[in-house]
mmCIF file of C-alpha atoms in Angstrom:
data_model
loop_
_atom_site.group_PDB
_atom_site.id
_atom_site.type_symbol
_atom_site.label_atom_id
_atom_site.label_comp_id
_atom_site.label_asym_id
_atom_site.label_seq_id
_atom_site.Cartn_x
_atom_site.Cartn_y
_atom_site.Cartn_z
ATOM 1 C CA UNK A 775 -30.631 -89.078 -69.295
ATOM 2 C CA UNK A 776 -32.395 -86.228 -67.402
ATOM 3 C CA UNK A 777 -33.134 -82.749 -68.790
ATOM 4 C CA UNK A 778 -33.632 -79.914 -66.729
ATOM 5 C CA UNK A 779 -36.453 -77.728 -67.367
ATOM 6 C CA UNK A 780 -36.503 -74.308 -66.343
ATOM 7 C CA UNK A 781 -39.311 -71.972 -67.181
ATOM 8 C CA UNK A 782 -39.035 -68.203 -66.816
ATOM 9 C CA UNK A 783 -39.841 -66.885 -63.510
ATOM 10 C CA UNK A 784 -39.812 -63.672 -61.833
ATOM 11 C CA UNK A 785 -38.691 -64.730 -58.055
ATOM 12 C CA UNK A 786 -38.296 -61.882 -55.023
ATOM 13 C CA UNK A 787 -34.807 -62.981 -54.827
ATOM 14 C CA UNK A 788 -33.095 -63.326 -58.309
ATOM 15 C CA UNK A 789 -31.858 -66.849 -58.785
ATOM 16 C CA UNK A 790 -28.103 -67.270 -58.918
ATOM 17 C CA UNK A 791 -26.815 -69.731 -61.724
ATOM 18 C CA UNK A 792 -23.404 -71.628 -61.397
ATOM 19 C CA UNK A 793 -21.946 -74.058 -63.992
ATOM 20 C CA UNK A 794 -18.768 -75.728 -64.684
ATOM 21 C CA UNK A 795 -16.958 -79.375 -65.517
ATOM 22 C CA UNK A 796 -16.445 -82.008 -63.043
ATOM 23 C CA UNK A 797 -16.112 -85.670 -63.204
ATOM 24 C CA UNK A 798 -16.130 -85.993 -66.823
ATOM 25 C CA UNK A 799 -19.390 -84.257 -67.146
ATOM 26 C CA UNK A 800 -20.778 -80.983 -66.241
ATOM 27 C CA UNK A 801 -22.838 -79.511 -63.310
ATOM 28 C CA UNK A 802 -25.260 -76.882 -62.759
ATOM 29 C CA UNK A 803 -26.267 -75.163 -59.750
ATOM 30 C CA UNK A 804 -29.513 -72.702 -59.012
ATOM 31 C CA UNK A 805 -30.256 -71.291 -55.758
ATOM 32 C CA UNK A 806 -31.689 -68.172 -54.003
ATOM 33 C CA UNK A 807 -29.815 -66.035 -51.721
ATOM 34 C CA UNK A 808 -30.810 -63.008 -50.017
ATOM 35 C CA UNK A 809 -27.176 -61.923 -49.973
ATOM 36 C CA UNK A 810 -26.434 -62.679 -53.692
ATOM 37 C CA UNK A 811 -23.034 -64.965 -52.839
ATOM 38 C CA UNK A 812 -21.618 -66.230 -55.760
ATOM 39 C CA UNK A 813 -20.200 -69.527 -54.304
ATOM 40 C CA UNK A 814 -18.676 -71.018 -57.318
ATOM 41 C CA UNK A 815 -15.020 -71.267 -56.143
ATOM 42 C CA UNK A 816 -16.171 -72.976 -53.021
ATOM 43 C CA UNK A 817 -17.823 -75.248 -55.289
ATOM 44 C CA UNK A 818 -15.141 -75.953 -57.517
ATOM 45 C CA UNK A 819 -12.680 -76.526 -54.704
ATOM 46 C CA UNK A 820 -15.158 -78.906 -52.942
ATOM 47 C CA UNK A 821 -15.474 -81.125 -56.545
ATOM 48 C CA UNK A 822 -11.754 -81.166 -56.867
ATOM 49 C CA UNK A 823 -11.519 -82.572 -53.386
ATOM 50 C CA UNK A 824 -13.818 -85.311 -53.982
ATOM 51 C CA UNK A 825 -12.105 -85.894 -57.259
ATOM 52 C CA UNK A 826 -8.578 -86.246 -55.362
ATOM 53 C CA UNK A 827 -10.598 -88.869 -53.242
ATOM 54 C CA UNK A 828 -12.751 -90.807 -55.173
ATOM 55 C CA UNK A 829 -11.459 -90.728 -59.152
ATOM 56 C CA UNK A 830 -10.282 -93.893 -60.566
ATOM 57 C CA UNK A 831 -8.886 -91.388 -63.471
ATOM 58 C CA UNK A 832 -6.410 -89.618 -61.087
ATOM 59 C CA UNK A 833 -3.429 -91.826 -60.415
ATOM 60 C CA UNK A 834 -3.051 -89.800 -57.014
ATOM 61 C CA UNK A 835 -6.349 -90.317 -55.962
ATOM 62 C CA UNK A 836 -7.155 -92.050 -52.612
ATOM 63 C CA UNK A 837 -9.119 -94.561 -54.284
ATOM 64 C CA UNK A 838 -6.136 -95.145 -56.994
ATOM 65 C CA UNK A 839 -3.719 -95.475 -53.703
ATOM 66 C CA UNK A 840 -5.935 -98.210 -52.445
ATOM 67 C CA UNK A 841 -6.747 -99.976 -55.756
ATOM 68 C CA UNK A 842 -2.638 -100.422 -56.238
ATOM 69 C CA UNK A 843 -2.182 -101.370 -52.603
ATOM 70 C CA UNK A 844 -3.914 -103.582 -49.904
ATOM 71 C CA UNK A 845 -5.023 -100.999 -47.245
ATOM 72 C CA UNK A 846 -5.656 -97.368 -47.069
ATOM 73 C CA UNK A 847 -6.277 -94.977 -44.213
ATOM 74 C CA UNK A 848 -8.906 -92.476 -45.332
ATOM 75 C CA UNK A 849 -7.627 -88.899 -45.886
ATOM 76 C CA UNK A 850 -10.574 -87.108 -46.624
ATOM 77 C CA UNK A 851 -14.106 -87.535 -45.347
ATOM 78 C CA UNK A 852 -15.327 -88.848 -48.741
ATOM 79 C CA UNK A 853 -14.238 -92.237 -48.952
ATOM 80 C CA UNK A 854 -15.977 -93.620 -45.892
ATOM 81 C CA UNK A 855 -19.421 -92.729 -46.642
ATOM 82 C CA UNK A 856 -19.543 -93.617 -50.321
ATOM 83 C CA UNK A 857 -18.246 -97.184 -49.049
ATOM 84 C CA UNK A 858 -20.430 -97.626 -46.564
ATOM 85 C CA UNK A 859 -23.572 -96.846 -48.477
ATOM 86 C CA UNK A 860 -22.235 -99.142 -51.367
ATOM 87 C CA UNK A 861 -21.881 -101.829 -48.826
ATOM 88 C CA UNK A 862 -25.607 -101.286 -47.424
ATOM 89 C CA UNK A 863 -26.762 -101.326 -51.065
ATOM 90 C CA UNK A 864 -24.737 -103.872 -52.216
ATOM 91 C CA UNK A 865 -26.482 -106.219 -49.488
ATOM 92 C CA UNK A 866 -30.168 -104.952 -49.921
ATOM 93 C CA UNK A 867 -29.636 -105.832 -53.768
ATOM 94 C CA UNK A 868 -27.764 -109.187 -53.369
ATOM 95 C CA UNK A 869 -24.868 -107.773 -54.936
ATOM 96 C CA UNK A 870 -26.545 -106.139 -57.934
ATOM 97 C CA UNK A 871 -24.803 -102.970 -57.000
ATOM 98 C CA UNK A 872 -21.296 -103.940 -56.672
ATOM 99 C CA UNK A 873 -18.076 -101.280 -56.924
ATOM 100 C CA UNK A 874 -15.761 -103.996 -57.041
ATOM 101 C CA UNK A 875 -16.446 -104.534 -60.776
ATOM 102 C CA UNK A 876 -13.624 -102.600 -61.848
ATOM 103 C CA UNK A 877 -11.506 -105.254 -63.254
ATOM 104 C CA UNK A 878 -14.505 -106.130 -65.525
ATOM 105 C CA UNK A 879 -14.958 -102.643 -66.413
ATOM 106 C CA UNK A 880 -11.724 -101.920 -67.666
ATOM 107 C CA UNK A 881 -11.807 -105.579 -69.313
ATOM 108 C CA UNK A 882 -14.716 -104.431 -71.380
ATOM 109 C CA UNK A 883 -13.091 -100.981 -72.225
ATOM 110 C CA UNK A 884 -15.336 -98.812 -69.875
ATOM 111 C CA UNK A 885 -12.735 -97.696 -67.324
ATOM 112 C CA UNK A 886 -9.444 -95.527 -67.474
ATOM 113 C CA UNK A 887 -7.784 -98.342 -69.597
ATOM 114 C CA UNK A 888 -8.178 -98.821 -73.453
ATOM 115 C CA UNK A 889 -10.863 -101.247 -74.859
ATOM 116 C CA UNK A 890 -9.397 -104.534 -75.379
ATOM 117 C CA UNK A 891 -10.862 -106.933 -78.077
ATOM 118 C CA UNK A 892 -13.770 -108.817 -76.072
ATOM 119 C CA UNK A 893 -12.510 -112.192 -77.436
ATOM 120 C CA UNK A 894 -9.754 -112.026 -74.804
ATOM 121 C CA UNK A 895 -11.512 -111.349 -71.876
ATOM 122 C CA UNK A 896 -11.307 -113.947 -69.504
ATOM 123 C CA UNK A 897 -14.194 -113.372 -67.131
ATOM 124 C CA UNK A 898 -13.730 -116.414 -64.975
ATOM 125 C CA UNK A 899 -10.353 -115.548 -63.937
ATOM 126 C CA UNK A 900 -11.594 -111.788 -63.293
ATOM 127 C CA UNK A 901 -14.463 -112.797 -61.489
ATOM 128 C CA UNK A 902 -12.255 -114.022 -58.424
ATOM 129 C CA UNK A 903 -11.221 -110.393 -57.440
ATOM 130 C CA UNK A 904 -15.252 -109.260 -57.870
ATOM 131 C CA UNK A 905 -17.187 -108.864 -54.857
ATOM 132 C CA UNK A 906 -17.534 -106.436 -51.927
ATOM 133 C CA UNK A 907 -17.379 -109.424 -49.385
ATOM 134 C CA UNK A 908 -13.450 -109.105 -50.618
ATOM 135 C CA UNK A 909 -13.333 -105.735 -48.824
ATOM 136 C CA UNK A 910 -13.217 -105.183 -45.276
ATOM 137 C CA UNK A 911 -13.670 -101.452 -43.551
ATOM 138 C CA UNK A 912 -14.405 -99.467 -40.738
ATOM 139 C CA UNK A 913 -14.657 -95.383 -40.370
ATOM 140 C CA UNK A 914 -10.872 -94.945 -40.592
ATOM 141 C CA UNK A 915 -9.480 -97.920 -43.129
ATOM 142 C CA UNK A 916 -10.344 -100.122 -45.836
ATOM 143 C CA UNK A 917 -8.345 -103.411 -46.551
ATOM 144 C CA UNK A 918 -8.486 -105.786 -49.292
ATOM 145 C CA UNK A 919 -8.747 -109.932 -48.700
ATOM 146 C CA UNK A 920 -7.247 -110.221 -52.184
ATOM 147 C CA UNK A 921 -4.500 -108.409 -53.826
ATOM 148 C CA UNK A 922 -6.386 -107.484 -57.312
ATOM 149 C CA UNK A 923 -9.733 -106.478 -55.778
ATOM 150 C CA UNK A 924 -10.544 -103.011 -57.000
ATOM 151 C CA UNK A 925 -12.981 -100.492 -56.270
ATOM 152 C CA UNK A 926 -14.997 -98.120 -58.639
ATOM 153 C CA UNK A 927 -17.430 -95.541 -57.235
ATOM 154 C CA UNK A 928 -18.521 -94.221 -60.686
ATOM 155 C CA UNK A 929 -21.891 -95.673 -59.935
ATOM 156 C CA UNK A 930 -22.515 -93.647 -57.068
ATOM 157 C CA UNK A 931 -19.754 -90.860 -56.969
ATOM 158 C CA UNK A 932 -21.751 -88.218 -58.642
ATOM 159 C CA UNK A 933 -24.668 -88.786 -56.420
ATOM 160 C CA UNK A 934 -22.753 -88.418 -53.441
ATOM 161 C CA UNK A 935 -21.051 -85.255 -54.789
ATOM 162 C CA UNK A 936 -24.376 -83.626 -55.397
ATOM 163 C CA UNK A 937 -25.046 -84.315 -51.759
ATOM 164 C CA UNK A 938 -21.976 -82.826 -50.611
ATOM 165 C CA UNK A 939 -22.965 -79.802 -52.457
ATOM 166 C CA UNK A 940 -26.277 -79.434 -51.196
ATOM 167 C CA UNK A 941 -25.281 -79.696 -47.610
ATOM 168 C CA UNK A 942 -22.741 -77.150 -48.321
ATOM 169 C CA UNK A 943 -25.296 -74.669 -49.589
ATOM 170 C CA UNK A 944 -27.656 -75.449 -46.703
ATOM 171 C CA UNK A 945 -24.611 -74.784 -44.354
ATOM 172 C CA UNK A 946 -24.262 -71.199 -46.063
ATOM 173 C CA UNK A 947 -28.004 -70.882 -45.193
ATOM 174 C CA UNK A 948 -29.249 -71.303 -48.625
ATOM 175 C CA UNK A 949 -32.727 -73.084 -48.609
ATOM 176 C CA UNK A 950 -34.072 -72.827 -52.080
ATOM 177 C CA UNK A 951 -31.515 -74.410 -54.505
ATOM 178 C CA UNK A 952 -31.226 -77.177 -57.331
ATOM 179 C CA UNK A 953 -27.984 -78.983 -57.665
ATOM 180 C CA UNK A 954 -27.260 -81.134 -60.582
ATOM 181 C CA UNK A 955 -23.977 -83.069 -61.708
ATOM 182 C CA UNK A 956 -24.259 -85.141 -64.880
ATOM 183 C CA UNK A 957 -28.195 -85.339 -64.818
ATOM 184 C CA UNK A 958 -28.208 -86.454 -60.872
ATOM 185 C CA UNK A 959 -30.198 -84.005 -58.945
ATOM 186 C CA UNK A 960 -30.966 -82.703 -55.666
ATOM 187 C CA UNK A 961 -33.440 -79.818 -55.006
ATOM 188 C CA UNK A 962 -35.005 -78.034 -51.733
ATOM 189 C CA UNK A 963 -37.359 -75.413 -51.588
ATOM 190 C CA UNK A 964 -38.581 -73.518 -54.356
ATOM 191 C CA UNK A 965 -37.519 -71.575 -57.547
ATOM 192 C CA UNK A 966 -39.581 -68.675 -56.468
ATOM 193 C CA UNK A 967 -43.124 -67.172 -56.551
ATOM 194 C CA UNK A 968 -44.465 -70.537 -55.307
ATOM 195 C CA UNK A 969 -42.859 -72.758 -58.152
ATOM 196 C CA UNK A 970 -41.336 -75.777 -57.683
ATOM 197 C CA UNK A 971 -38.203 -77.362 -59.322
ATOM 198 C CA UNK A 972 -39.164 -78.972 -62.668
ATOM 199 C CA UNK A 973 -37.197 -81.616 -64.420
ATOM 200 C CA UNK A 974 -37.723 -83.879 -67.244
ATOM 201 C CA UNK A 975 -36.860 -87.379 -68.315
ATOM 202 C CA UNK A 976 -35.819 -88.134 -72.055
ATOM 203 C CA UNK A 977 -37.532 -90.969 -74.246
ATOM 204 C CA UNK A 978 -34.843 -93.484 -74.188
ATOM 205 C CA UNK A 979 -35.804 -94.552 -77.974
ATOM 206 C CA UNK A 980 -35.777 -91.033 -78.952
ATOM 207 C CA UNK A 981 -33.385 -88.771 -76.846
ATOM 208 C CA UNK A 982 -34.181 -85.595 -78.524
ATOM 209 C CA UNK A 983 -37.383 -85.724 -76.728
ATOM 210 C CA UNK A 984 -38.628 -85.591 -73.188
ATOM 211 C CA UNK A 985 -41.168 -88.210 -71.942
ATOM 212 C CA UNK A 986 -42.196 -87.105 -68.925
ATOM 213 C CA UNK A 987 -41.784 -83.912 -66.675
ATOM 214 C CA UNK A 988 -42.022 -84.058 -62.831
ATOM 215 C CA UNK A 989 -41.736 -81.439 -60.068
ATOM 216 C CA UNK A 990 -39.737 -82.242 -57.248
ATOM 217 C CA UNK A 991 -40.818 -81.198 -53.790
ATOM 218 C CA UNK A 992 -39.426 -81.454 -50.261
ATOM 219 C CA UNK A 993 -42.253 -83.461 -48.806
ATOM 220 C CA UNK A 994 -45.420 -85.385 -49.935
ATOM 221 C CA UNK A 995 -47.949 -83.437 -51.631
ATOM 222 C CA UNK A 996 -50.896 -84.857 -53.761
ATOM 223 C CA UNK A 997 -50.392 -85.411 -57.171
ATOM 224 C CA UNK A 998 -46.573 -84.872 -56.873
ATOM 225 C CA UNK A 999 -43.612 -87.307 -56.613
ATOM 226 C CA UNK A 1000 -42.345 -88.368 -53.125
ATOM 227 C CA UNK A 1001 -40.406 -88.199 -51.450
ATOM 228 C CA UNK A 1002 -38.869 -85.819 -54.153
ATOM 229 C CA UNK A 1003 -35.732 -84.387 -53.194
ATOM 230 C CA UNK A 1004 -33.158 -86.197 -55.169
ATOM 231 C CA UNK A 1005 -33.826 -87.766 -58.531
ATOM 232 C CA UNK A 1006 -30.962 -89.704 -60.574
ATOM 233 C CA UNK A 1007 -31.478 -91.741 -63.613
ATOM 234 C CA UNK A 1008 -29.144 -94.689 -65.373
ATOM 235 C CA UNK A 1009 -29.925 -96.066 -68.790
ATOM 236 C CA UNK A 1010 -28.073 -98.237 -71.273
ATOM 237 C CA UNK A 1011 -28.954 -96.622 -74.275
ATOM 238 C CA UNK A 1012 -25.916 -93.915 -74.205
ATOM 239 C CA UNK A 1013 -22.866 -95.325 -72.797
ATOM 240 C CA UNK A 1014 -21.696 -98.219 -74.956
ATOM 241 C CA UNK A 1015 -19.485 -98.854 -77.855
ATOM 242 C CA UNK A 1016 -19.263 -101.317 -81.035
ATOM 243 C CA UNK A 1017 -16.746 -103.731 -81.474
ATOM 244 C CA UNK A 1018 -16.913 -106.498 -84.392
ATOM 245 C CA UNK A 1019 -20.732 -105.510 -85.018
ATOM 246 C CA UNK A 1020 -21.976 -106.316 -81.499
ATOM 247 C CA UNK A 1021 -22.680 -103.447 -79.094
ATOM 248 C CA UNK A 1022 -21.638 -103.493 -75.600
ATOM 249 C CA UNK A 1023 -23.344 -101.689 -72.525
ATOM 250 C CA UNK A 1024 -21.595 -100.104 -69.498
ATOM 251 C CA UNK A 1025 -23.912 -101.990 -67.029
ATOM 252 C CA UNK A 1026 -21.872 -105.189 -65.880
ATOM 253 C CA UNK A 1027 -23.579 -108.006 -63.772
ATOM 254 C CA UNK A 1028 -20.876 -108.712 -60.992
ATOM 255 C CA UNK A 1029 -21.995 -112.202 -60.439
ATOM 256 C CA UNK A 1030 -21.719 -113.457 -64.398
ATOM 257 C CA UNK A 1031 -19.223 -110.995 -65.282
ATOM 258 C CA UNK A 1032 -21.123 -110.355 -68.403
ATOM 259 C CA UNK A 1033 -22.481 -107.040 -69.747
ATOM 260 C CA UNK A 1034 -26.384 -106.928 -69.301
ATOM 261 C CA UNK A 1035 -29.001 -107.306 -72.048
ATOM 262 C CA UNK A 1036 -32.102 -106.320 -70.546
ATOM 263 C CA UNK A 1037 -35.367 -104.904 -71.573
ATOM 264 C CA UNK A 1038 -34.612 -102.098 -69.269
ATOM 265 C CA UNK A 1039 -33.807 -98.885 -71.052
ATOM 266 C CA UNK A 1040 -33.958 -96.090 -68.436
ATOM 267 C CA UNK A 1041 -34.388 -96.211 -64.678
ATOM 268 C CA UNK A 1042 -35.324 -93.328 -62.627
ATOM 269 C CA UNK A 1043 -35.076 -93.338 -59.022
ATOM 270 C CA UNK A 1044 -36.190 -90.755 -56.346
ATOM 271 C CA UNK A 1045 -35.068 -91.160 -52.896
ATOM 272 C CA UNK A 1046 -34.415 -88.511 -49.730
ATOM 273 C CA UNK A 1047 -30.652 -88.006 -51.247
ATOM 274 C CA UNK A 1048 -28.960 -88.375 -54.375
ATOM 275 C CA UNK A 1049 -26.175 -90.992 -53.300
ATOM 276 C CA UNK A 1050 -29.158 -93.430 -52.657
ATOM 277 C CA UNK A 1051 -31.027 -92.857 -55.544
ATOM 278 C CA UNK A 1052 -27.852 -93.398 -57.723
ATOM 279 C CA UNK A 1053 -26.810 -96.581 -56.287
ATOM 280 C CA UNK A 1054 -30.231 -97.911 -56.734
ATOM 281 C CA UNK A 1055 -30.770 -96.665 -60.135
ATOM 282 C CA UNK A 1056 -27.352 -98.751 -60.926
ATOM 283 C CA UNK A 1057 -28.507 -101.649 -59.337
ATOM 284 C CA UNK A 1058 -32.015 -101.776 -60.909
ATOM 285 C CA UNK A 1059 -30.278 -101.856 -64.173
ATOM 286 C CA UNK A 1060 -28.505 -105.272 -63.394
ATOM 287 C CA UNK A 1061 -31.583 -106.536 -61.697
ATOM 288 C CA UNK A 1062 -33.738 -106.184 -64.776
ATOM 289 C CA UNK A 1063 -37.605 -105.228 -64.820
ATOM 290 C CA UNK A 1064 -39.399 -107.946 -63.046
ATOM 291 C CA UNK A 1065 -36.887 -108.284 -59.977
ATOM 292 C CA UNK A 1066 -36.752 -104.334 -59.517
ATOM 293 C CA UNK A 1067 -40.664 -104.258 -59.402
ATOM 294 C CA UNK A 1068 -40.795 -106.913 -56.753
ATOM 295 C CA UNK A 1069 -37.900 -105.107 -55.067
ATOM 296 C CA UNK A 1070 -39.866 -101.664 -55.124
ATOM 297 C CA UNK A 1071 -42.757 -103.122 -53.333
ATOM 298 C CA UNK A 1072 -41.294 -103.487 -50.333
ATOM 299 C CA UNK A 1073 -39.234 -100.202 -50.404
ATOM 300 C CA UNK A 1074 -41.737 -97.368 -49.817
ATOM 301 C CA UNK A 1075 -38.646 -95.061 -49.094
ATOM 302 C CA UNK A 1076 -37.943 -95.166 -53.031
ATOM 303 C CA UNK A 1077 -39.722 -94.033 -56.034
ATOM 304 C CA UNK A 1078 -39.038 -95.364 -59.355
ATOM 305 C CA UNK A 1079 -39.972 -94.844 -63.023
ATOM 306 C CA UNK A 1080 -38.890 -97.661 -65.561
ATOM 307 C CA UNK A 1081 -38.714 -97.215 -69.241
ATOM 308 C CA UNK A 1082 -38.655 -100.685 -71.344
ATOM 309 C CA UNK A 1083 -39.356 -102.398 -74.499
ATOM 310 C CA UNK A 1084 -42.009 -105.015 -74.795
ATOM 311 C CA UNK A 1085 -41.724 -108.043 -77.076
ATOM 312 C CA UNK A 1086 -42.432 -105.927 -80.023
ATOM 313 C CA UNK A 1087 -39.958 -103.391 -79.215
ATOM 314 C CA UNK A 1088 -42.477 -100.611 -78.351
ATOM 315 C CA UNK A 1089 -41.756 -98.351 -75.161
ATOM 316 C CA UNK A 1090 -43.649 -99.242 -72.042
ATOM 317 C CA UNK A 1091 -43.058 -98.041 -68.494
ATOM 318 C CA UNK A 1092 -43.672 -98.773 -64.872
ATOM 319 C CA UNK A 1093 -44.005 -96.554 -62.095
ATOM 320 C CA UNK A 1094 -44.295 -96.705 -58.275
ATOM 321 C CA UNK A 1095 -47.201 -95.320 -56.474
ATOM 322 C CA UNK A 1096 -45.707 -91.846 -55.927
ATOM 323 C CA UNK A 1097 -45.225 -91.500 -59.905
ATOM 324 C CA UNK A 1098 -48.178 -92.806 -61.414
ATOM 325 C CA UNK A 1099 -49.450 -89.275 -62.102
ATOM 326 C CA UNK A 1100 -47.061 -88.802 -64.843
ATOM 327 C CA UNK A 1101 -48.110 -88.884 -68.292
ATOM 328 C CA UNK A 1102 -45.955 -88.793 -71.421
ATOM 329 C CA UNK A 1103 -45.379 -84.904 -72.499
ATOM 330 C CA UNK A 1104 -44.009 -85.620 -75.983
ATOM 331 C CA UNK A 1105 -42.217 -82.349 -76.108
ATOM 332 C CA UNK A 1106 -38.764 -81.700 -77.363
ATOM 333 C CA UNK A 1107 -35.771 -80.097 -75.948
#
């Protein structure tokens, strides 16, 4: 989970603050605008259009239409970019990020359907419908190779929505902003008076505490995270349920069909855009600690802060080069 940290500032141009509900969570937007325009109505309209395209909880969404059928021609400009990025990260992570896990997500009770007893989940029968190789697409249409294949963009849609809103603000000439949806964040410029946007990451063992804070900046700067324009966090310590005394995490390995049990508790990824960070934080939770560390050594475009437990149950961290300056704060909300 990411906690937004806002200290009192006195910018030359007052910050405009917007907030609301979307995609089963909340959004917060702060920006400077010399014309002091309030764009909440446009923001809400954009989010509604994205929901009509990508939500698995709306029967009338484009995604739901595709999941019920065999093919779909894109009606809105949101489906294709998300599918394209999903395919890119699917290939880069050898399938660790896979948006075709919906049959498994539903079976374990994390999707639109109600949870079922875990002893009736037939993983083998469902795995035949999992794998992005069962989908073909181009810039206008998407098709299935098997009838029961279904897409679930919950692991990437919030990050993508953040990017859409950021681009909307930039099209309005707004160059100093922070956009956040459910803890997925993208920033540009400054808050004012030379102050950078500052965010915090919670301690997964004590979610009422911040573990570290960091500044998000537009470009590499000594002592600050890079590339630092978008940041997302995934964790397995919040979204879970208990059945017959067993704790089930929402992180599902699309190759085994099983819910992951990993020493990784929290993964924070920084990238140039939120859609990329969002997809990779999910993939890294599936890949686990050691595989993620090896992967990151060959990806200078990504920064990551990993939080995990050692064999004694103690919290440990791993940071890529751009985040090694981070130090525990121990501060509370």
